[in-house]
């Protein structure tokens, strides 16, 4: 109930963007997790070709965030959000309509470019509309995004009982509806005239050493968040011997997010500084990997359902701690980003931040994947220890920047 009352307190534009993010994640996750299986099993493509198609989609998105951010600053976030959703409608429809490699590559490029456009634009629009309530707005944004990431795969699994094309067309229809809703309801805002070039904007942001140091310090956050889709589901499956155990990890996290996110953000906003809570959240995210690390190597495949359930407890405890850490840190991270520079460059700051995070996630997942492979040879604790190290290093980095007074100085409100 608290979530809905908080949502109603925001203007219509923000409420639409929250529902938009729910729809975006439902549409994305009902299709993309099953794309590799479709390409390999249904279309008979080699692993190398599957990797190329998936890699092109990821590169198109992560590498072009900076363009989406600059477009939001110069053309207006509203138009960029609408264009991004329209492009993803076309991209996902192409996945349903074509089986040839050129069509699939075009679909991957369009769907990736779409994400590069609307992801920074949505955040820039949200930051501008929320005013002094950015933390609460981004906390709600996190709730809707997490819920969509849970609901999407469930719908996708059901649609796959028909075929992959049903999933792709459903995803395209969702994005078409979002495009129409945004065009009809999302208010247009006046865009200030740009004083310099796009390259000049990029140089200005990249010359902001405090912002770049902050972005690099947040590398651990995105690496650890990605383990919700890699290490933790794998740990759940290994602990229980049941493929469906991964779904319980997402269910626990989503329920925690729905019930705790707003309470956590509102409570912490009244105490201390944002840097403090970001560092604590990162440290807690790192500590989340301690319970499964302590139980690594144990197996629930024998001894019945009771033993499997007990074996799952450390993984679920870790997932819950990870979600709570994200709930603590993420709203304040999103609130800080626009305050590093001019309001006219909010989209550019978000775009470059997400370029860094995308690279970080790719490198971090590579390290964790290597540790998972190496851990099969007598060191099952190794990938969990790597994630713990990422969390502690990021928390220390934020603490160091805070001590140097390198972060935006406005403190979160302090109680008497």
mmCIF file of C-alpha atoms in Angstrom:
data_model
loop_
_atom_site.group_PDB
_atom_site.id
_atom_site.type_symbol
_atom_site.label_atom_id
_atom_site.label_comp_id
_atom_site.label_asym_id
_atom_site.label_seq_id
_atom_site.Cartn_x
_atom_site.Cartn_y
_atom_site.Cartn_z
ATOM 1 C CA UNK A 1 0.000 0.000 0.000
ATOM 2 C CA UNK A 2 2.834 2.383 0.831
ATOM 3 C CA UNK A 3 4.232 1.915 -2.669
ATOM 4 C CA UNK A 4 0.930 2.901 -4.293
ATOM 5 C CA UNK A 5 0.426 5.927 -2.039
ATOM 6 C CA UNK A 6 3.979 7.076 -2.829
ATOM 7 C CA UNK A 7 3.315 6.615 -6.528
ATOM 8 C CA UNK A 8 0.102 8.674 -6.414
ATOM 9 C CA UNK A 9 1.993 11.541 -4.749
ATOM 10 C CA UNK A 10 4.063 12.057 -7.921
ATOM 11 C CA UNK A 11 2.845 13.861 -11.056
ATOM 12 C CA UNK A 12 1.340 11.966 -13.980
ATOM 13 C CA UNK A 13 4.573 12.037 -16.005
ATOM 14 C CA UNK A 14 6.491 10.136 -13.314
ATOM 15 C CA UNK A 15 3.652 7.662 -12.782
ATOM 16 C CA UNK A 16 3.668 6.931 -16.503
ATOM 17 C CA UNK A 17 7.442 6.417 -16.508
ATOM 18 C CA UNK A 18 7.123 3.951 -13.620
ATOM 19 C CA UNK A 19 4.488 1.920 -15.458
ATOM 20 C CA UNK A 20 6.629 2.292 -18.573
ATOM 21 C CA UNK A 21 9.589 0.677 -16.812
ATOM 22 C CA UNK A 22 7.395 -2.189 -15.633
ATOM 23 C CA UNK A 23 6.293 -2.758 -19.231
ATOM 24 C CA UNK A 24 9.824 -2.342 -20.609
ATOM 25 C CA UNK A 25 11.197 -5.035 -18.314
ATOM 26 C CA UNK A 26 8.266 -7.374 -18.890
ATOM 27 C CA UNK A 27 8.684 -7.047 -22.655
ATOM 28 C CA UNK A 28 12.471 -7.413 -22.485
ATOM 29 C CA UNK A 29 12.615 -10.374 -20.115
ATOM 30 C CA UNK A 30 9.837 -12.374 -21.734
ATOM 31 C CA UNK A 31 11.991 -12.521 -24.877
ATOM 32 C CA UNK A 32 15.734 -11.989 -24.389
ATOM 33 C CA UNK A 33 16.433 -14.820 -21.882
ATOM 34 C CA UNK A 34 15.062 -17.305 -24.432
ATOM 35 C CA UNK A 35 16.696 -15.818 -27.531
ATOM 36 C CA UNK A 36 19.867 -17.940 -27.361
ATOM 37 C CA UNK A 37 17.830 -21.156 -27.111
ATOM 38 C CA UNK A 38 15.698 -20.115 -30.090
ATOM 39 C CA UNK A 39 18.730 -19.317 -32.218
ATOM 40 C CA UNK A 40 20.603 -22.488 -31.306
ATOM 41 C CA UNK A 41 17.859 -25.096 -31.028
ATOM 42 C CA UNK A 42 15.020 -23.805 -33.208
ATOM 43 C CA UNK A 43 17.127 -22.261 -35.982
ATOM 44 C CA UNK A 44 20.123 -24.591 -35.675
ATOM 45 C CA UNK A 45 22.735 -21.852 -35.512
ATOM 46 C CA UNK A 46 26.210 -22.553 -34.200
ATOM 47 C CA UNK A 47 27.309 -21.265 -30.799
ATOM 48 C CA UNK A 48 29.595 -18.775 -32.552
ATOM 49 C CA UNK A 49 26.735 -17.269 -34.586
ATOM 50 C CA UNK A 50 24.500 -17.155 -31.504
ATOM 51 C CA UNK A 51 27.272 -15.298 -29.687
ATOM 52 C CA UNK A 52 27.563 -12.803 -32.548
ATOM 53 C CA UNK A 53 23.812 -12.031 -32.541
ATOM 54 C CA UNK A 54 23.691 -11.624 -28.758
ATOM 55 C CA UNK A 55 26.947 -9.671 -28.707
ATOM 56 C CA UNK A 56 25.737 -7.251 -31.381
ATOM 57 C CA UNK A 57 22.611 -6.521 -29.338
ATOM 58 C CA UNK A 58 24.600 -5.918 -26.169
ATOM 59 C CA UNK A 59 27.249 -3.806 -27.920
ATOM 60 C CA UNK A 60 24.591 -1.716 -29.679
ATOM 61 C CA UNK A 61 23.063 -0.877 -26.325
ATOM 62 C CA UNK A 62 26.039 -0.512 -23.992
ATOM 63 C CA UNK A 63 28.269 1.251 -26.492
ATOM 64 C CA UNK A 64 25.662 3.824 -27.549
ATOM 65 C CA UNK A 65 24.304 4.941 -24.179
ATOM 66 C CA UNK A 66 26.318 8.128 -24.570
ATOM 67 C CA UNK A 67 24.433 8.934 -27.790
ATOM 68 C CA UNK A 68 21.093 8.369 -26.084
ATOM 69 C CA UNK A 69 22.110 10.636 -23.218
ATOM 70 C CA UNK A 70 23.251 13.426 -25.531
ATOM 71 C CA UNK A 71 20.082 13.107 -27.609
ATOM 72 C CA UNK A 72 17.978 13.495 -24.461
ATOM 73 C CA UNK A 73 19.859 16.680 -23.536
ATOM 74 C CA UNK A 74 19.660 18.274 -26.970
ATOM 75 C CA UNK A 75 16.374 16.998 -28.405
ATOM 76 C CA UNK A 76 14.375 16.493 -25.224
ATOM 77 C CA UNK A 77 14.006 13.317 -23.187
ATOM 78 C CA UNK A 78 10.358 12.800 -24.174
ATOM 79 C CA UNK A 79 11.038 12.377 -27.888
ATOM 80 C CA UNK A 80 14.028 10.113 -27.263
ATOM 81 C CA UNK A 81 11.994 7.858 -24.935
ATOM 82 C CA UNK A 82 9.254 7.527 -27.549
ATOM 83 C CA UNK A 83 11.765 6.864 -30.340
ATOM 84 C CA UNK A 84 13.511 4.215 -28.247
ATOM 85 C CA UNK A 85 10.315 2.324 -27.520
ATOM 86 C CA UNK A 86 9.252 2.542 -31.169
ATOM 87 C CA UNK A 87 12.612 1.136 -32.296
ATOM 88 C CA UNK A 88 12.346 -1.748 -29.850
ATOM 89 C CA UNK A 89 8.866 -2.499 -31.187
ATOM 90 C CA UNK A 90 10.360 -2.878 -34.662
ATOM 91 C CA UNK A 91 13.389 -4.815 -33.420
ATOM 92 C CA UNK A 92 11.380 -7.379 -31.465
ATOM 93 C CA UNK A 93 8.905 -7.772 -34.323
ATOM 94 C CA UNK A 94 11.832 -8.593 -36.621
ATOM 95 C CA UNK A 95 12.850 -11.424 -34.274
ATOM 96 C CA UNK A 96 9.400 -12.916 -34.936
ATOM 97 C CA UNK A 97 9.283 -12.300 -38.665
ATOM 98 C CA UNK A 98 12.759 -13.300 -39.840
ATOM 99 C CA UNK A 99 15.016 -16.333 -39.486
ATOM 100 C CA UNK A 100 17.934 -15.238 -41.666
ATOM 101 C CA UNK A 101 21.130 -13.925 -40.112
ATOM 102 C CA UNK A 102 20.873 -10.421 -41.729
ATOM 103 C CA UNK A 103 17.350 -9.962 -40.316
ATOM 104 C CA UNK A 104 18.384 -11.218 -36.888
ATOM 105 C CA UNK A 105 21.392 -8.903 -36.816
ATOM 106 C CA UNK A 106 19.155 -5.972 -37.797
ATOM 107 C CA UNK A 107 16.742 -6.925 -35.017
ATOM 108 C CA UNK A 108 19.622 -7.087 -32.531
ATOM 109 C CA UNK A 109 20.984 -3.691 -33.582
ATOM 110 C CA UNK A 110 17.576 -2.010 -33.428
ATOM 111 C CA UNK A 111 16.641 -3.490 -30.045
ATOM 112 C CA UNK A 112 20.048 -2.585 -28.616
ATOM 113 C CA UNK A 113 19.921 0.957 -30.012
ATOM 114 C CA UNK A 114 16.441 1.313 -28.529
ATOM 115 C CA UNK A 115 17.764 0.578 -25.051
ATOM 116 C CA UNK A 116 20.645 2.993 -25.583
ATOM 117 C CA UNK A 117 18.117 5.712 -26.377
ATOM 118 C CA UNK A 118 15.433 5.328 -23.744
ATOM 119 C CA UNK A 119 17.442 4.138 -20.726
ATOM 120 C CA UNK A 120 19.397 7.381 -20.098
ATOM 121 C CA UNK A 121 16.484 9.499 -21.382
ATOM 122 C CA UNK A 122 14.017 7.957 -18.910
ATOM 123 C CA UNK A 123 16.386 8.589 -16.019
ATOM 124 C CA UNK A 124 17.084 12.144 -17.120
ATOM 125 C CA UNK A 125 13.346 12.872 -17.424
ATOM 126 C CA UNK A 126 12.665 11.255 -14.038
ATOM 127 C CA UNK A 127 15.434 13.260 -12.353
ATOM 128 C CA UNK A 128 14.123 16.527 -13.811
ATOM 129 C CA UNK A 129 10.486 15.857 -12.880
ATOM 130 C CA UNK A 130 11.146 14.553 -9.357
ATOM 131 C CA UNK A 131 12.875 17.683 -8.073
ATOM 132 C CA UNK A 132 13.911 17.216 -4.434
ATOM 133 C CA UNK A 133 12.303 13.772 -4.333
ATOM 134 C CA UNK A 134 14.716 12.053 -6.711
ATOM 135 C CA UNK A 135 15.606 9.313 -4.206
ATOM 136 C CA UNK A 136 11.963 8.334 -3.721
ATOM 137 C CA UNK A 137 11.301 8.455 -7.474
ATOM 138 C CA UNK A 138 14.260 6.189 -8.234
ATOM 139 C CA UNK A 139 13.262 3.867 -5.387
ATOM 140 C CA UNK A 140 9.854 3.433 -7.012
ATOM 141 C CA UNK A 141 11.587 3.014 -10.364
ATOM 142 C CA UNK A 142 13.594 0.151 -8.856
ATOM 143 C CA UNK A 143 10.413 -1.519 -7.577
ATOM 144 C CA UNK A 144 8.709 -1.440 -10.959
ATOM 145 C CA UNK A 145 11.857 -2.556 -12.788
ATOM 146 C CA UNK A 146 12.401 -5.497 -10.418
ATOM 147 C CA UNK A 147 8.768 -6.575 -10.677
ATOM 148 C CA UNK A 148 8.934 -6.481 -14.465
ATOM 149 C CA UNK A 149 12.116 -8.576 -14.426
ATOM 150 C CA UNK A 150 10.240 -11.249 -12.442
ATOM 151 C CA UNK A 151 6.972 -11.192 -14.384
ATOM 152 C CA UNK A 152 8.606 -11.125 -17.842
ATOM 153 C CA UNK A 153 10.265 -14.566 -17.731
ATOM 154 C CA UNK A 154 7.070 -16.111 -16.309
ATOM 155 C CA UNK A 155 5.046 -14.797 -19.242
ATOM 156 C CA UNK A 156 7.840 -15.784 -21.626
ATOM 157 C CA UNK A 157 7.848 -19.362 -20.326
ATOM 158 C CA UNK A 158 4.108 -19.624 -20.902
ATOM 159 C CA UNK A 159 4.323 -18.152 -24.400
ATOM 160 C CA UNK A 160 7.087 -20.561 -25.346
ATOM 161 C CA UNK A 161 4.505 -23.339 -25.013
ATOM 162 C CA UNK A 162 3.133 -21.825 -28.235
ATOM 163 C CA UNK A 163 6.417 -20.850 -29.915
ATOM 164 C CA UNK A 164 9.150 -18.233 -29.839
ATOM 165 C CA UNK A 165 7.350 -16.034 -32.356
ATOM 166 C CA UNK A 166 4.432 -15.666 -29.956
ATOM 167 C CA UNK A 167 6.887 -14.319 -27.362
ATOM 168 C CA UNK A 168 8.491 -11.912 -29.817
ATOM 169 C CA UNK A 169 5.171 -10.565 -31.095
ATOM 170 C CA UNK A 170 3.846 -10.155 -27.551
ATOM 171 C CA UNK A 171 6.979 -8.231 -26.575
ATOM 172 C CA UNK A 172 6.636 -6.050 -29.673
ATOM 173 C CA UNK A 173 2.978 -5.383 -28.837
ATOM 174 C CA UNK A 174 3.916 -4.312 -25.296
ATOM 175 C CA UNK A 175 6.453 -1.814 -26.633
ATOM 176 C CA UNK A 176 3.947 -0.551 -29.215
ATOM 177 C CA UNK A 177 1.439 0.147 -26.425
ATOM 178 C CA UNK A 178 4.117 1.904 -24.367
ATOM 179 C CA UNK A 179 5.065 4.038 -27.377
ATOM 180 C CA UNK A 180 1.457 5.101 -27.895
ATOM 181 C CA UNK A 181 0.935 5.837 -24.190
ATOM 182 C CA UNK A 182 4.047 7.997 -24.008
ATOM 183 C CA UNK A 183 3.128 9.927 -27.145
ATOM 184 C CA UNK A 184 -0.369 10.565 -25.783
ATOM 185 C CA UNK A 185 0.348 11.309 -22.123
ATOM 186 C CA UNK A 186 4.000 12.215 -21.483
ATOM 187 C CA UNK A 187 4.255 16.027 -21.309
ATOM 188 C CA UNK A 188 6.766 17.769 -23.550
ATOM 189 C CA UNK A 189 9.244 20.043 -21.820
ATOM 190 C CA UNK A 190 11.111 22.994 -23.277
ATOM 191 C CA UNK A 191 14.692 22.093 -24.161
ATOM 192 C CA UNK A 192 17.274 24.832 -23.443
ATOM 193 C CA UNK A 193 19.325 25.853 -26.445
ATOM 194 C CA UNK A 194 22.693 24.077 -26.545
ATOM 195 C CA UNK A 195 25.716 26.352 -26.279
ATOM 196 C CA UNK A 196 28.376 24.030 -27.642
ATOM 197 C CA UNK A 197 28.894 20.845 -29.614
ATOM 198 C CA UNK A 198 28.088 17.266 -28.614
ATOM 199 C CA UNK A 199 31.810 16.528 -28.494
ATOM 200 C CA UNK A 200 32.214 19.526 -26.213
ATOM 201 C CA UNK A 201 29.566 18.084 -23.888
ATOM 202 C CA UNK A 202 31.385 14.748 -23.808
ATOM 203 C CA UNK A 203 34.696 16.442 -23.094
ATOM 204 C CA UNK A 204 33.131 18.392 -20.248
ATOM 205 C CA UNK A 205 31.730 15.247 -18.619
ATOM 206 C CA UNK A 206 34.875 13.199 -19.174
ATOM 207 C CA UNK A 207 36.949 16.017 -17.686
ATOM 208 C CA UNK A 208 34.928 15.740 -14.473
ATOM 209 C CA UNK A 209 37.389 13.619 -12.515
ATOM 210 C CA UNK A 210 35.110 13.276 -9.504
ATOM 211 C CA UNK A 211 32.343 11.853 -11.679
ATOM 212 C CA UNK A 212 34.664 9.423 -13.451
ATOM 213 C CA UNK A 213 36.096 8.272 -10.109
ATOM 214 C CA UNK A 214 32.555 7.775 -8.812
ATOM 215 C CA UNK A 215 31.591 5.786 -11.929
ATOM 216 C CA UNK A 216 34.638 3.547 -11.559
ATOM 217 C CA UNK A 217 33.950 3.081 -7.849
ATOM 218 C CA UNK A 218 30.474 1.823 -8.772
ATOM 219 C CA UNK A 219 31.907 -0.976 -10.923
ATOM 220 C CA UNK A 220 31.306 -3.446 -8.104
ATOM 221 C CA UNK A 221 27.630 -2.570 -7.846
ATOM 222 C CA UNK A 222 26.810 -3.536 -11.420
ATOM 223 C CA UNK A 223 29.008 -6.621 -11.317
ATOM 224 C CA UNK A 224 27.257 -7.840 -8.174
ATOM 225 C CA UNK A 225 23.786 -6.981 -9.489
ATOM 226 C CA UNK A 226 24.482 -9.087 -12.556
ATOM 227 C CA UNK A 227 25.017 -12.114 -10.325
ATOM 228 C CA UNK A 228 21.264 -12.190 -9.812
ATOM 229 C CA UNK A 229 21.230 -13.656 -13.333
ATOM 230 C CA UNK A 230 24.463 -15.666 -13.257
ATOM 231 C CA UNK A 231 26.029 -16.819 -9.992
ATOM 232 C CA UNK A 232 23.042 -16.898 -7.628
ATOM 233 C CA UNK A 233 20.734 -18.878 -9.959
ATOM 234 C CA UNK A 234 23.617 -21.262 -10.671
ATOM 235 C CA UNK A 235 24.228 -21.604 -6.923
ATOM 236 C CA UNK A 236 20.551 -22.333 -6.320
ATOM 237 C CA UNK A 237 20.514 -25.030 -9.005
ATOM 238 C CA UNK A 238 23.713 -26.621 -7.728
ATOM 239 C CA UNK A 239 22.531 -26.568 -4.120
ATOM 240 C CA UNK A 240 19.201 -28.242 -4.836
ATOM 241 C CA UNK A 241 19.714 -30.124 -8.079
ATOM 242 C CA UNK A 242 16.518 -28.435 -9.324
ATOM 243 C CA UNK A 243 16.426 -25.998 -12.249
ATOM 244 C CA UNK A 244 13.347 -24.256 -10.871
ATOM 245 C CA UNK A 245 15.235 -23.127 -7.766
ATOM 246 C CA UNK A 246 16.496 -20.095 -9.681
ATOM 247 C CA UNK A 247 12.947 -18.777 -9.865
ATOM 248 C CA UNK A 248 12.696 -18.774 -6.075
ATOM 249 C CA UNK A 249 15.694 -16.434 -5.926
ATOM 250 C CA UNK A 250 13.857 -13.875 -8.092
ATOM 251 C CA UNK A 251 10.604 -14.327 -6.189
ATOM 252 C CA UNK A 252 12.231 -13.664 -2.819
ATOM 253 C CA UNK A 253 13.973 -10.563 -4.161
ATOM 254 C CA UNK A 254 10.857 -9.145 -5.792
ATOM 255 C CA UNK A 255 8.721 -9.619 -2.673
ATOM 256 C CA UNK A 256 11.418 -7.973 -0.557
ATOM 257 C CA UNK A 257 11.642 -5.111 -3.028
ATOM 258 C CA UNK A 258 7.896 -4.522 -3.026
ATOM 259 C CA UNK A 259 7.620 -4.506 0.760
ATOM 260 C CA UNK A 260 10.872 -2.814 1.823
ATOM 261 C CA UNK A 261 12.178 -0.437 -0.862
ATOM 262 C CA UNK A 262 10.149 2.656 0.008
ATOM 263 C CA UNK A 263 10.489 2.106 3.741
ATOM 264 C CA UNK A 264 14.266 1.840 3.421
ATOM 265 C CA UNK A 265 14.658 4.882 1.179
ATOM 266 C CA UNK A 266 12.399 7.155 3.236
ATOM 267 C CA UNK A 267 14.040 6.087 6.494
ATOM 268 C CA UNK A 268 17.610 6.534 5.261
ATOM 269 C CA UNK A 269 16.927 9.823 3.516
ATOM 270 C CA UNK A 270 16.208 11.324 6.940
ATOM 271 C CA UNK A 271 19.575 10.267 8.349
ATOM 272 C CA UNK A 272 23.193 10.806 7.366
ATOM 273 C CA UNK A 273 24.608 11.455 3.903
ATOM 274 C CA UNK A 274 24.042 9.757 0.585
ATOM 275 C CA UNK A 275 27.694 8.696 0.353
ATOM 276 C CA UNK A 276 27.340 6.879 3.673
ATOM 277 C CA UNK A 277 24.327 4.883 2.511
ATOM 278 C CA UNK A 278 25.831 4.107 -0.891
ATOM 279 C CA UNK A 279 28.961 2.723 0.821
ATOM 280 C CA UNK A 280 26.906 0.710 3.322
ATOM 281 C CA UNK A 281 24.706 -0.648 0.549
ATOM 282 C CA UNK A 282 27.749 -1.727 -1.466
ATOM 283 C CA UNK A 283 29.327 -3.380 1.562
ATOM 284 C CA UNK A 284 26.079 -5.234 2.261
ATOM 285 C CA UNK A 285 25.923 -6.358 -1.366
ATOM 286 C CA UNK A 286 29.421 -7.792 -0.969
ATOM 287 C CA UNK A 287 28.492 -9.457 2.327
ATOM 288 C CA UNK A 288 25.555 -11.105 0.541
ATOM 289 C CA UNK A 289 27.984 -13.580 -1.008
ATOM 290 C CA UNK A 290 29.286 -14.786 2.351
ATOM 291 C CA UNK A 291 26.410 -17.213 3.236
ATOM 292 C CA UNK A 292 26.553 -19.094 -0.097
ATOM 293 C CA UNK A 293 30.370 -18.993 0.031
ATOM 294 C CA UNK A 294 30.309 -20.650 3.455
ATOM 295 C CA UNK A 295 28.007 -23.374 2.129
ATOM 296 C CA UNK A 296 29.730 -23.754 -1.258
ATOM 297 C CA UNK A 297 30.330 -27.333 -2.238
ATOM 298 C CA UNK A 298 27.362 -28.733 -0.338
ATOM 299 C CA UNK A 299 24.703 -30.376 -2.473
ATOM 300 C CA UNK A 300 21.009 -30.872 -1.987
ATOM 301 C CA UNK A 301 20.661 -33.462 -4.730
ATOM 302 C CA UNK A 302 20.451 -36.321 -2.228
ATOM 303 C CA UNK A 303 18.341 -36.800 0.878
ATOM 304 C CA UNK A 304 15.007 -35.594 -0.457
ATOM 305 C CA UNK A 305 13.195 -32.281 -0.596
ATOM 306 C CA UNK A 306 14.012 -31.360 3.006
ATOM 307 C CA UNK A 307 17.738 -31.459 2.446
ATOM 308 C CA UNK A 308 17.408 -29.561 -0.835
ATOM 309 C CA UNK A 309 15.398 -26.853 0.920
ATOM 310 C CA UNK A 310 18.045 -26.519 3.632
ATOM 311 C CA UNK A 311 20.780 -26.343 1.009
ATOM 312 C CA UNK A 312 18.904 -23.490 -0.679
ATOM 313 C CA UNK A 313 18.739 -21.348 2.498
ATOM 314 C CA UNK A 314 22.273 -19.840 2.217
ATOM 315 C CA UNK A 315 21.662 -18.871 -1.406
ATOM 316 C CA UNK A 316 18.309 -17.272 -0.584
ATOM 317 C CA UNK A 317 19.868 -15.447 2.370
ATOM 318 C CA UNK A 318 22.551 -14.122 0.051
ATOM 319 C CA UNK A 319 19.979 -13.070 -2.562
ATOM 320 C CA UNK A 320 17.932 -11.254 0.077
ATOM 321 C CA UNK A 321 20.997 -9.391 1.377
ATOM 322 C CA UNK A 322 21.975 -8.480 -2.177
ATOM 323 C CA UNK A 323 18.527 -7.065 -2.923
ATOM 324 C CA UNK A 324 18.548 -5.092 0.344
ATOM 325 C CA UNK A 325 21.994 -3.701 -0.513
ATOM 326 C CA UNK A 326 20.684 -2.581 -3.903
ATOM 327 C CA UNK A 327 17.633 -1.043 -2.246
ATOM 328 C CA UNK A 328 19.890 0.949 0.082
ATOM 329 C CA UNK A 329 22.424 2.154 -2.480
ATOM 330 C CA UNK A 330 20.733 2.490 -5.854
ATOM 331 C CA UNK A 331 18.250 5.349 -5.254
ATOM 332 C CA UNK A 332 21.019 7.525 -3.811
ATOM 333 C CA UNK A 333 23.405 6.609 -6.650
ATOM 334 C CA UNK A 334 20.783 7.719 -9.180
ATOM 335 C CA UNK A 335 20.160 10.897 -7.174
ATOM 336 C CA UNK A 336 23.867 11.761 -7.112
ATOM 337 C CA UNK A 337 24.605 11.378 -10.830
ATOM 338 C CA UNK A 338 22.820 14.539 -12.090
ATOM 339 C CA UNK A 339 24.430 16.647 -9.360
ATOM 340 C CA UNK A 340 27.965 16.196 -10.692
ATOM 341 C CA UNK A 341 27.405 18.728 -13.458
ATOM 342 C CA UNK A 342 25.072 21.131 -15.225
ATOM 343 C CA UNK A 343 21.381 20.257 -15.381
ATOM 344 C CA UNK A 344 21.566 20.663 -19.171
ATOM 345 C CA UNK A 345 23.886 17.625 -19.316
ATOM 346 C CA UNK A 346 21.890 15.259 -17.103
ATOM 347 C CA UNK A 347 21.266 12.833 -19.968
ATOM 348 C CA UNK A 348 24.935 12.849 -20.949
ATOM 349 C CA UNK A 349 25.999 12.111 -17.391
ATOM 350 C CA UNK A 350 23.584 9.171 -17.207
ATOM 351 C CA UNK A 351 24.692 7.968 -20.639
ATOM 352 C CA UNK A 352 28.398 7.936 -19.793
ATOM 353 C CA UNK A 353 27.692 6.401 -16.399
ATOM 354 C CA UNK A 354 25.889 3.526 -18.098
ATOM 355 C CA UNK A 355 28.641 3.069 -20.674
ATOM 356 C CA UNK A 356 31.048 2.594 -17.771
ATOM 357 C CA UNK A 357 28.607 0.268 -16.005
ATOM 358 C CA UNK A 358 28.112 -1.814 -19.147
ATOM 359 C CA UNK A 359 31.834 -2.289 -19.582
ATOM 360 C CA UNK A 360 32.115 -3.053 -15.865
ATOM 361 C CA UNK A 361 29.372 -5.654 -16.010
ATOM 362 C CA UNK A 362 31.006 -7.358 -18.997
ATOM 363 C CA UNK A 363 34.445 -7.450 -17.366
ATOM 364 C CA UNK A 364 33.018 -8.414 -13.978
ATOM 365 C CA UNK A 365 30.950 -11.244 -15.420
ATOM 366 C CA UNK A 366 34.037 -12.498 -17.237
ATOM 367 C CA UNK A 367 35.971 -12.575 -13.961
ATOM 368 C CA UNK A 368 33.124 -14.288 -12.117
ATOM 369 C CA UNK A 369 32.647 -16.756 -14.975
ATOM 370 C CA UNK A 370 36.352 -17.598 -14.878
ATOM 371 C CA UNK A 371 36.116 -18.061 -11.108
ATOM 372 C CA UNK A 372 33.091 -20.346 -11.536
ATOM 373 C CA UNK A 373 35.048 -22.527 -13.965
ATOM 374 C CA UNK A 374 38.153 -22.512 -11.770
ATOM 375 C CA UNK A 375 36.031 -23.245 -8.709
ATOM 376 C CA UNK A 376 34.897 -26.572 -10.131
ATOM 377 C CA UNK A 377 38.418 -27.875 -9.504
ATOM 378 C CA UNK A 378 38.274 -27.932 -5.729
ATOM 379 C CA UNK A 379 37.534 -24.260 -4.903
ATOM 380 C CA UNK A 380 33.728 -23.777 -5.089
ATOM 381 C CA UNK A 381 34.040 -20.730 -2.818
ATOM 382 C CA UNK A 382 36.113 -18.771 -5.377
ATOM 383 C CA UNK A 383 33.365 -16.974 -7.388
ATOM 384 C CA UNK A 384 31.596 -15.951 -4.187
ATOM 385 C CA UNK A 385 34.851 -14.592 -2.795
ATOM 386 C CA UNK A 386 35.394 -12.573 -5.995
ATOM 387 C CA UNK A 387 31.996 -10.917 -5.570
ATOM 388 C CA UNK A 388 32.719 -10.193 -1.908
ATOM 389 C CA UNK A 389 35.948 -8.490 -2.990
ATOM 390 C CA UNK A 390 34.071 -6.426 -5.614
ATOM 391 C CA UNK A 391 31.635 -5.213 -2.958
ATOM 392 C CA UNK A 392 34.246 -4.282 -0.391
ATOM 393 C CA UNK A 393 36.428 -2.544 -2.990
ATOM 394 C CA UNK A 394 33.501 -0.447 -4.269
ATOM 395 C CA UNK A 395 32.411 0.461 -0.739
ATOM 396 C CA UNK A 396 35.974 1.507 0.100
ATOM 397 C CA UNK A 397 36.140 3.568 -3.102
ATOM 398 C CA UNK A 398 32.982 5.511 -2.217
ATOM 399 C CA UNK A 399 34.255 6.037 1.324
ATOM 400 C CA UNK A 400 37.554 7.365 -0.021
ATOM 401 C CA UNK A 401 35.781 9.788 -2.388
ATOM 402 C CA UNK A 402 33.596 10.985 0.466
ATOM 403 C CA UNK A 403 36.626 11.676 2.636
ATOM 404 C CA UNK A 404 38.180 13.638 -0.238
ATOM 405 C CA UNK A 405 34.914 15.645 -0.526
ATOM 406 C CA UNK A 406 34.787 14.649 -4.186
ATOM 407 C CA UNK A 407 31.087 13.804 -4.171
ATOM 408 C CA UNK A 408 28.245 16.353 -4.481
ATOM 409 C CA UNK A 409 28.139 17.929 -1.055
ATOM 410 C CA UNK A 410 24.441 18.301 -0.360
ATOM 411 C CA UNK A 411 23.638 16.071 2.562
ATOM 412 C CA UNK A 412 20.471 14.081 2.896
ATOM 413 C CA UNK A 413 18.156 15.688 5.440
ATOM 414 C CA UNK A 414 19.206 15.114 9.056
ATOM 415 C CA UNK A 415 16.719 14.578 11.859
ATOM 416 C CA UNK A 416 16.865 16.697 14.976
#
